[in-house]
Coordinates of C-alpha atoms in Angstrom, one line a residue:
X291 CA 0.8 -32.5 1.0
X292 CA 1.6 -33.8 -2.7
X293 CA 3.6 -31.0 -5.4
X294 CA 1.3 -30.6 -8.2
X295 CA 2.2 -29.3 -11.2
X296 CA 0.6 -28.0 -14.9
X297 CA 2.2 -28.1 -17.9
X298 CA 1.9 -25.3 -20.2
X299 CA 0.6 -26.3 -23.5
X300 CA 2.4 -23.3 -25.6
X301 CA 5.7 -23.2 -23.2
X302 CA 6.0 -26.6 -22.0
X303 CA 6.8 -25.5 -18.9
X304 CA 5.7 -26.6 -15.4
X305 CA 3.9 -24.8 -12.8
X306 CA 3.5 -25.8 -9.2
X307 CA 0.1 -25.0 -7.6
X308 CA 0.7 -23.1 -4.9
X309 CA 3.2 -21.2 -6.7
X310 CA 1.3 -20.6 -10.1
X311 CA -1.6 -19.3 -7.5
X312 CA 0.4 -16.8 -6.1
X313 CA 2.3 -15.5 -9.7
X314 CA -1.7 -15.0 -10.8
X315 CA -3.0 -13.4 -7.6
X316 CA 0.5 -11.1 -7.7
X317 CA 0.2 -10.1 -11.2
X318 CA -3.4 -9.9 -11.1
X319 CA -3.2 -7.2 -8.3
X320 CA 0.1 -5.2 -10.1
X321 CA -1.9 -4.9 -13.2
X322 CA -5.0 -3.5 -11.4
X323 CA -2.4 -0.7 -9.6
X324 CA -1.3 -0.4 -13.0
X325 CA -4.9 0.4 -14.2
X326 CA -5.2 2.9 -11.4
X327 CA -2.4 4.2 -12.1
X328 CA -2.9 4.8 -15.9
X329 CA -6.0 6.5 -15.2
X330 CA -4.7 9.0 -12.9
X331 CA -1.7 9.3 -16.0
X332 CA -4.5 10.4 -18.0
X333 CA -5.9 13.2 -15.6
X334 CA -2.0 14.5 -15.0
X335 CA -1.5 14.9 -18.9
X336 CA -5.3 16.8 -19.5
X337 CA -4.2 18.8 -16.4
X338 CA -0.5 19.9 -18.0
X339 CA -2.4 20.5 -20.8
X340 CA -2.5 24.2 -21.6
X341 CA -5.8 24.2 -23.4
X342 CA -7.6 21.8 -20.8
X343 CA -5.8 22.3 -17.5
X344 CA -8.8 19.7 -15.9
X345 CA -7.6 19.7 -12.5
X346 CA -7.0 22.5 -10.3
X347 CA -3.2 22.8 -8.1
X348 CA -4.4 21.0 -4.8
X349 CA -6.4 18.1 -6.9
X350 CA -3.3 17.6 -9.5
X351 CA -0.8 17.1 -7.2
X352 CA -3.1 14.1 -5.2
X353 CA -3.2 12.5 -8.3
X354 CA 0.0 13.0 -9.3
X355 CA 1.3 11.3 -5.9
X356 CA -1.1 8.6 -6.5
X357 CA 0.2 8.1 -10.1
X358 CA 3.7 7.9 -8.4
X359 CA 3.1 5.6 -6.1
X360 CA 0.9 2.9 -7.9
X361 CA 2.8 2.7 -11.1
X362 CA 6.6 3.2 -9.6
X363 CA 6.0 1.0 -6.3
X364 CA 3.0 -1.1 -6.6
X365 CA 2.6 -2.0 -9.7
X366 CA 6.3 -2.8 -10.4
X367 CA 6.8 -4.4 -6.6
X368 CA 3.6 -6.7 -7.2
X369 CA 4.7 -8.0 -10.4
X370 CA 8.4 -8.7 -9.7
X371 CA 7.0 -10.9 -6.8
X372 CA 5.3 -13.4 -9.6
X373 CA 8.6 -13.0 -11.4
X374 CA 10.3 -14.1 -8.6
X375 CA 7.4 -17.1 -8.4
X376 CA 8.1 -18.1 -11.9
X377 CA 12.3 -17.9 -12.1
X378 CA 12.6 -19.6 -8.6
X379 CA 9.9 -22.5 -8.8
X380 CA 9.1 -22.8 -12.6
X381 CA 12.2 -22.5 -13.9
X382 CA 13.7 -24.6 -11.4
X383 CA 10.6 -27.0 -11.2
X384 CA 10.6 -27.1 -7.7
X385 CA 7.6 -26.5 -5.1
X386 CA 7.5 -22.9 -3.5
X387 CA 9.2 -23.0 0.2
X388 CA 6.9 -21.6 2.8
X389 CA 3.6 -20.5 0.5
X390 CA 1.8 -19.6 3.9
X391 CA 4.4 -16.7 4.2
X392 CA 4.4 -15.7 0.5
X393 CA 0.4 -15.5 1.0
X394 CA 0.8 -13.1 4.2
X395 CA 3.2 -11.1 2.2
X396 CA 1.0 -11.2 -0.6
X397 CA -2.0 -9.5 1.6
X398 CA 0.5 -7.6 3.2
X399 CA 1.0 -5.5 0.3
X400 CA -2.2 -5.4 -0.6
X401 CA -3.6 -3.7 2.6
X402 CA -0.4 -1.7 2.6
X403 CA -1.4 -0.6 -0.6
X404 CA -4.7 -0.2 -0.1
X405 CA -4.2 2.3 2.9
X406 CA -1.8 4.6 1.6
X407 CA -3.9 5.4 -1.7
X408 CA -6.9 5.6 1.2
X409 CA -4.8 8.3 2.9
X410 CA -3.9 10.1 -0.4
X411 CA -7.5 10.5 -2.0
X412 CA -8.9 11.5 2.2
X413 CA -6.4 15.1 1.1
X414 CA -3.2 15.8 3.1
X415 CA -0.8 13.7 1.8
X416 CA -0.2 15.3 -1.3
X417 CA 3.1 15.2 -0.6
X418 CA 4.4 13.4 -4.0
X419 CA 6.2 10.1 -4.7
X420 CA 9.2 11.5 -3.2
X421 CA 7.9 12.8 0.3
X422 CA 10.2 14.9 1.5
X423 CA 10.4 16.2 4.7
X424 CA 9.5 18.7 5.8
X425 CA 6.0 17.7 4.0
X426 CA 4.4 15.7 6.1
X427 CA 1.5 13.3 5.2
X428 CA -0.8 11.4 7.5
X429 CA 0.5 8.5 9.4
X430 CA -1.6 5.9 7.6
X431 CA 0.5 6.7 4.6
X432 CA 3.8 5.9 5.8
X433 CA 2.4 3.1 7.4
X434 CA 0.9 1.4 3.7
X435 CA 4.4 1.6 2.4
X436 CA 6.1 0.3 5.1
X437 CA 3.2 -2.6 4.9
X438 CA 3.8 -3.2 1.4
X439 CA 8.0 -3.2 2.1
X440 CA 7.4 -5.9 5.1
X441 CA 5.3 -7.5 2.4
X442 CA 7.4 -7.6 -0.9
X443 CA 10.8 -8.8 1.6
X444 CA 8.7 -11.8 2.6
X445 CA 8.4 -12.5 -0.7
X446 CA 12.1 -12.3 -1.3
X447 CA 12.8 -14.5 1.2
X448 CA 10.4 -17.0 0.1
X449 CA 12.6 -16.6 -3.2
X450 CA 15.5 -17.4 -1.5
X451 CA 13.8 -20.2 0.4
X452 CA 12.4 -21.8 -2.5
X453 CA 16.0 -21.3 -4.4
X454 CA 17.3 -23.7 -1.3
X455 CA 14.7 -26.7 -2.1
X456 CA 15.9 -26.6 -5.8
X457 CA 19.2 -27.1 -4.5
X458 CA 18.4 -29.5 -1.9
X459 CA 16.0 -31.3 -3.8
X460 CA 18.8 -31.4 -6.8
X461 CA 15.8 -30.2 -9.2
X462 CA 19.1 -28.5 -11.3
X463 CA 22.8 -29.2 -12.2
X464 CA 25.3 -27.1 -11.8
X465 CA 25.0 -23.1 -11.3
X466 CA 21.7 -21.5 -11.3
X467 CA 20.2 -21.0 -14.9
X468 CA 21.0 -17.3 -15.8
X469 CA 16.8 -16.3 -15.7
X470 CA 17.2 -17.6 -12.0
X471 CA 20.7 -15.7 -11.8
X472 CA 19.4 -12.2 -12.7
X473 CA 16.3 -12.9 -10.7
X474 CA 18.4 -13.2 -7.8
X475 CA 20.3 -10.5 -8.6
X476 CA 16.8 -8.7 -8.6
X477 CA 16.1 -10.0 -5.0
X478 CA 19.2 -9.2 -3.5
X479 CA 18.8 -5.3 -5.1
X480 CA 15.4 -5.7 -3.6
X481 CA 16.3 -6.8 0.1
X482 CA 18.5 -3.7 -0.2
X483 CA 15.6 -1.2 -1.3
X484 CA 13.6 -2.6 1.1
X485 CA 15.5 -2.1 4.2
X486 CA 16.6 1.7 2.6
X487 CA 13.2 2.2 2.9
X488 CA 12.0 1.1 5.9
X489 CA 15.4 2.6 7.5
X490 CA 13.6 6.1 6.8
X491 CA 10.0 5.5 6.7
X492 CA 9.8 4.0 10.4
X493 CA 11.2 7.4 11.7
X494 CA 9.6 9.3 9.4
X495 CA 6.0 7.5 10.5
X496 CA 7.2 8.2 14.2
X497 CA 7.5 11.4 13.4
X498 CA 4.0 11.5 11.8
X499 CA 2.3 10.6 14.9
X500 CA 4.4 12.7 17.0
X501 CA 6.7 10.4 18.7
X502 CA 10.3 12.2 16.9
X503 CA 10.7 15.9 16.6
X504 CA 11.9 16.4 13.5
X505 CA 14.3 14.4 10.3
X506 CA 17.0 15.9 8.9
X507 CA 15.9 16.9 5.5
X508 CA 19.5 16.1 3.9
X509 CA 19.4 12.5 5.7
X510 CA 15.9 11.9 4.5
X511 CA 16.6 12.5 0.7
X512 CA 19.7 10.3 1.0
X513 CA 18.4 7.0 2.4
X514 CA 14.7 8.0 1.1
X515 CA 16.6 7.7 -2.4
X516 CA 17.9 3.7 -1.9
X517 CA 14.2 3.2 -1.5
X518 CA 13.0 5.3 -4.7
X519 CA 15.6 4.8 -7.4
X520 CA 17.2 1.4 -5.9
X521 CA 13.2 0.2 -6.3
X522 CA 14.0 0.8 -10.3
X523 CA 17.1 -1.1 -10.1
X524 CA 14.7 -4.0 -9.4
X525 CA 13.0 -3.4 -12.4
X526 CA 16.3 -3.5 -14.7
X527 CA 17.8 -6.6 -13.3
X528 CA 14.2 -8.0 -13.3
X529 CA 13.3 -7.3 -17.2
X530 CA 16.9 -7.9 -18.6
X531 CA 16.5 -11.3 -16.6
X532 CA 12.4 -11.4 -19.1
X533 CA 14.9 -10.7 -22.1
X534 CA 17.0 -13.5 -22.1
X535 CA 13.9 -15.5 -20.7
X536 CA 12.4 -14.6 -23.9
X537 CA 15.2 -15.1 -26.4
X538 CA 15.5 -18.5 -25.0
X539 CA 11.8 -19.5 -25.0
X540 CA 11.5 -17.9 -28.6
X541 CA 14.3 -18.6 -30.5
X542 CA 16.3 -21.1 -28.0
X543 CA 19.0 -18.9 -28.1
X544 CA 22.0 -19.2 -25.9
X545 CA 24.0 -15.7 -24.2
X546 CA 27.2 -15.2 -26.6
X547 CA 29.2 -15.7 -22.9
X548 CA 27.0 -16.5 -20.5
X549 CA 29.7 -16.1 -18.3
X550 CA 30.1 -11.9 -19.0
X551 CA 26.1 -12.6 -18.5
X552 CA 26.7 -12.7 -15.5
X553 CA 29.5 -10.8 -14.3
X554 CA 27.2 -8.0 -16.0
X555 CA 24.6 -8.8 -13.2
X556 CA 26.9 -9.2 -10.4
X557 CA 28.0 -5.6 -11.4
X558 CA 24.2 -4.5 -11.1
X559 CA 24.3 -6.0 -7.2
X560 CA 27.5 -3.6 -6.6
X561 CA 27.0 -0.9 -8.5
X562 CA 23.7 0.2 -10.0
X563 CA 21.9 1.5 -7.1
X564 CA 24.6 4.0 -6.7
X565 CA 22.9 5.7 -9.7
X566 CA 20.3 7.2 -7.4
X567 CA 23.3 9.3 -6.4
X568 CA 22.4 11.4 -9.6
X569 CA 18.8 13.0 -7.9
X570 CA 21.1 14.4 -5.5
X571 CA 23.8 16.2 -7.2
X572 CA 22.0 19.9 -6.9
X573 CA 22.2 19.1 -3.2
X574 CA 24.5 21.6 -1.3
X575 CA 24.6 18.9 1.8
X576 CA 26.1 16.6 -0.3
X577 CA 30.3 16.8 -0.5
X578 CA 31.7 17.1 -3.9
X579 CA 33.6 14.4 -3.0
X580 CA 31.0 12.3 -2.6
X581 CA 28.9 13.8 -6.3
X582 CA 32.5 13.0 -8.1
X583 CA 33.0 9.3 -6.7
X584 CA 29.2 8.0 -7.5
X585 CA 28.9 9.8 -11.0
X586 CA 32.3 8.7 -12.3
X587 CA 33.7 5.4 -11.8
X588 CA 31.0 3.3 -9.9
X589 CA 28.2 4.4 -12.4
X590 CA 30.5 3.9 -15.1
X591 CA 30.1 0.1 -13.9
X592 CA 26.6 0.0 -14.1
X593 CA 26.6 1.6 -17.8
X594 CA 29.2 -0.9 -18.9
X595 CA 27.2 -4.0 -17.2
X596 CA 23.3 -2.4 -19.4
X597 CA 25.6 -2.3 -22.4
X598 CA 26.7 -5.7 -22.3
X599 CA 23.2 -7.3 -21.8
X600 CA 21.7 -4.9 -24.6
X601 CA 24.3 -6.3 -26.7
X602 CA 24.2 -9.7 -25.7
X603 CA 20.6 -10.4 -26.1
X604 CA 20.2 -9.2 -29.9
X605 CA 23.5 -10.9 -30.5
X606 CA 22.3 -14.2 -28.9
X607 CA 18.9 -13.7 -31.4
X608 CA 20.7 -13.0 -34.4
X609 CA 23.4 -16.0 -34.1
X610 CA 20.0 -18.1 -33.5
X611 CA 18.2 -16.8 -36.1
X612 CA 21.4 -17.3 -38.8
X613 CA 21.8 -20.9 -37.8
X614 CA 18.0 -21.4 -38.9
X615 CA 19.1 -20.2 -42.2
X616 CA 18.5 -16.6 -42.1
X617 CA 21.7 -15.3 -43.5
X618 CA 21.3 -13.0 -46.4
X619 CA 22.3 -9.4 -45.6
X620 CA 23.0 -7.9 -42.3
X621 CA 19.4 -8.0 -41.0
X622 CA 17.7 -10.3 -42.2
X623 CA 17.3 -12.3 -38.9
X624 CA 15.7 -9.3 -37.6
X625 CA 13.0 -8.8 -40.5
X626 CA 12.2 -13.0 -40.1
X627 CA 11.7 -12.0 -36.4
X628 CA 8.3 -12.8 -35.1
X629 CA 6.8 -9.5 -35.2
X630 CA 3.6 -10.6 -34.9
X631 CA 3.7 -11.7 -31.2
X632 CA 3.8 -9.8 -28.8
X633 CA 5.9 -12.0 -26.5
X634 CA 9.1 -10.7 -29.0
X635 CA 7.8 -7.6 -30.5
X636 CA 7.1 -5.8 -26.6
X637 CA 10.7 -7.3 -25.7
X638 CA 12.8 -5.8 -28.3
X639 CA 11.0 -2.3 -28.1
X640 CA 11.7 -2.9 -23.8
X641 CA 15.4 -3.6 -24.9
X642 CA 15.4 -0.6 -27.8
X643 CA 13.9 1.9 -25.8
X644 CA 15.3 1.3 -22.6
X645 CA 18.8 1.1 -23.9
X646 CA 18.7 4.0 -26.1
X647 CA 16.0 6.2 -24.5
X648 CA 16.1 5.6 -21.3
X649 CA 19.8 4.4 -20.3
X650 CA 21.6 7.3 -22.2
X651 CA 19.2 9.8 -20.8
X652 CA 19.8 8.3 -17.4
X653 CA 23.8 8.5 -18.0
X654 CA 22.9 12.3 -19.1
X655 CA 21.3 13.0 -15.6
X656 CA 24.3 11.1 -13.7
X657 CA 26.7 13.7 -15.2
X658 CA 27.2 16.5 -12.9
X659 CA 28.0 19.0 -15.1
X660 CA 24.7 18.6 -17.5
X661 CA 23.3 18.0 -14.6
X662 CA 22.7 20.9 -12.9
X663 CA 20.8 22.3 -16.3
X664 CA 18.0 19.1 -16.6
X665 CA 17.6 18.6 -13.0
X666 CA 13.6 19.4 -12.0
X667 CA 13.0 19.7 -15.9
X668 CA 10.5 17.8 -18.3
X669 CA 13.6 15.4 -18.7
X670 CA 13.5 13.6 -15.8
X671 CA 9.9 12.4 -16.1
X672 CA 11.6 11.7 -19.8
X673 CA 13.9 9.4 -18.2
X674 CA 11.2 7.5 -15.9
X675 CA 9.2 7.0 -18.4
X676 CA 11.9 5.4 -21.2
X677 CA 13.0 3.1 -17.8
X678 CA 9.9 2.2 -16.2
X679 CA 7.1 2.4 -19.0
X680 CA 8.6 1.4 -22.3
X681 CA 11.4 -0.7 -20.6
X682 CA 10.1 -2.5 -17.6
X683 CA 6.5 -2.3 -18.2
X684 CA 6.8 -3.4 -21.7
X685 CA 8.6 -6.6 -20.8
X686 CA 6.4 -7.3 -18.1
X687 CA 3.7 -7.3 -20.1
X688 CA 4.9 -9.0 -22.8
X689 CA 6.1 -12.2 -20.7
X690 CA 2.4 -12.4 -19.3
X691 CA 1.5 -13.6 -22.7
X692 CA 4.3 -16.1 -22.7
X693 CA 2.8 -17.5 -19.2

């Protein structure tokens, strides 16, 4: 069958079919998670609400585990599978390997999806994002998750597939563009997640239906936690990857060193998931050893690599902007910025707030110490919500109006 492709008339770039199908159908179906999930975000804030308190206990903590679920694993896994889409085949202009699969993994998810918000809102498996054992939830719950895992590491490999035509098919010179780069630093994060996730879940769905006795608590919030923060570590590799998409598309700006680019990203693959080590440090089962070596040096690692991409991607702007004659003063390149779409303006508040809101108040929380006085407080959701709403879900929604 002939490779079609459509060319953008804002971005100039080229979409295949099969693959521009699949970015639309995958972002389509993350955004309508998203809407799910912003409602029931509306009915957890009137409920903590002194003066309202809508909901009673048993009916606020449904919603709150469906508000977990669709916004930090549906909504984000859905759309960084068109993000995938776009940095492997657009970018690379290349038609998508195996779209059959990245179709089954596409309704995959959605049926996985679909069933576990089924066995939330049927009662019983209130049990929260987190899940913990010993709450248990109805089988069809851990099933929909592990549904939508199988579903979103299809997907990766497709990626990977599709990164193996470009390269067979000589669609690019030399290394992969650094979009591509930090999307496959995304995937690779991702295959990790993925099989975290399914490393617990599959026992712990076992044990829904009877067939295990019992999981270790202590094991359960260990692995459970390279499913539930590493999933986030997708996000940050996926929208620093939308910010240098963006500065380039905008401004045609190029990294300062695009080589410390990515060596930044490569220290994401080694290091940042290690940062879910920090919603474990009030755990007694966990050695002090162990608390010491993931909140010292290897976060330090992951810090150092944020800071060099939150530095890198204004710097790249600014030295684009000066050599279009915006010189005077200190900022100037930044008041001549494009305000006014919302392709820049939602980036630069993703890269503001997550780098001062949400990456300082996640290096707070990975300090053992301070630790122990913000852990189960109002700061944690503080942190999520500077990450994954004003970071990640601002840049993914500002790159939809770019595409």
């Amino acid at each position: 069958m002939a490779t079609t492709y459509r060319t953008c008339p804002i971005s100039g770039m080229q979409f295949e079919d099969q693959a521009e199908k699949l970015m639309r159908w995958n972002a389509v179906a993350g955004v309508l998670w998203l809407l799910v999930g912003g409602i029931t975000a509306l009915l957890v804030i009137l409920t903590r609400w002194p003066a309202i308190k809508l909901l009673p206990a048993e009916e606020f903590y449904l919603i709150l585990t469906v508000h977990g679920i669709d916004m930090l694993i549906l909504w984000i896994l859905f759309f960084e599978m068109a993000v995938l889409y776009f940095a492997s085949s657009t970018l690379l202009r290349c038609r998508l390997a195996t779209p059959k699969i990245a179709w089954l993994g596409f309704w995959l998810m959605v049926v996985g999806g679909i069933m576990t918000n089924v066995a939330i809102f049927q009662g019983e498996s209130s049990v929260m994002f987190t899940s913990y054992v010993p709450m248990q939830a109805k089988p069809h719950f851990y099933l929909g998750i592990i549904l939508v895992a199988v579903g979103a590491l299809l997907g990766t490999c497709v990626f990977f597939g599709t990164l193996v035509v470009a390269r067979k098919d000589k669609t690019y010179q030399g290394s992969l563009p650094l979009v591509t780069f930090g999307a496959l630093t995304a995937a690779i994060i991702a295959t990790f997640t993925i099989l975290s996730g399914a490393g617990i879940l599959i026992p712990t769905f076992f044990w829904s239906v009877g067939l295990i006795k019992e999981i270790d608590a202590q094991l359960y919030r260990m692995v459970w936690w390279g499913l539930g923060h590493s999933s986030q570590q997708i996000n940050v590799a996926a929208h620093v990857s939308i910010w240098y998409l963006t500065a380039a598309v905008l401004f045609n700006a190029k990294p300062l060193s695009e080589k410390v680019s990515r060596f930044a990203f490569l220290l994401y693959i080694l290091f940042l998931q290690l940062a879910s080590a920090h919603h474990l440090l009030s755990d007694p089962g966990m050695s002090a050893e162990w608390k010491v070596l993931n909140t010292s040096y290897f976060m330090y690692f992951a810090v150092m690599a944020s800071m060099i991409h939150g530095f890198t991607v204004p710097g790249a702007i600014e030295a684009a902007q000066r050599r279009r004659g915006y010189t005077n003063g200190l900022f100037e390149w930044l008041r001549k910025a494009p305000w006014g779409n919302p392709v820049f303006s939602g980036m630069f508040i993703s890269l503001v707030s997550f780098g001062f809101l949400g990456g300082i108040s996640g290096v707070v929380l990975g300090t053992e110490q301070i630790n122990m006085l913000m852990h189960n407080t109002f700061y944690v959701p503080g942190h999520f919500h500077t990450t994954v709403v004003t970071g990640t879900t601002l840049a993914f929604m500002s790159i939809t109006f770019l595409l």
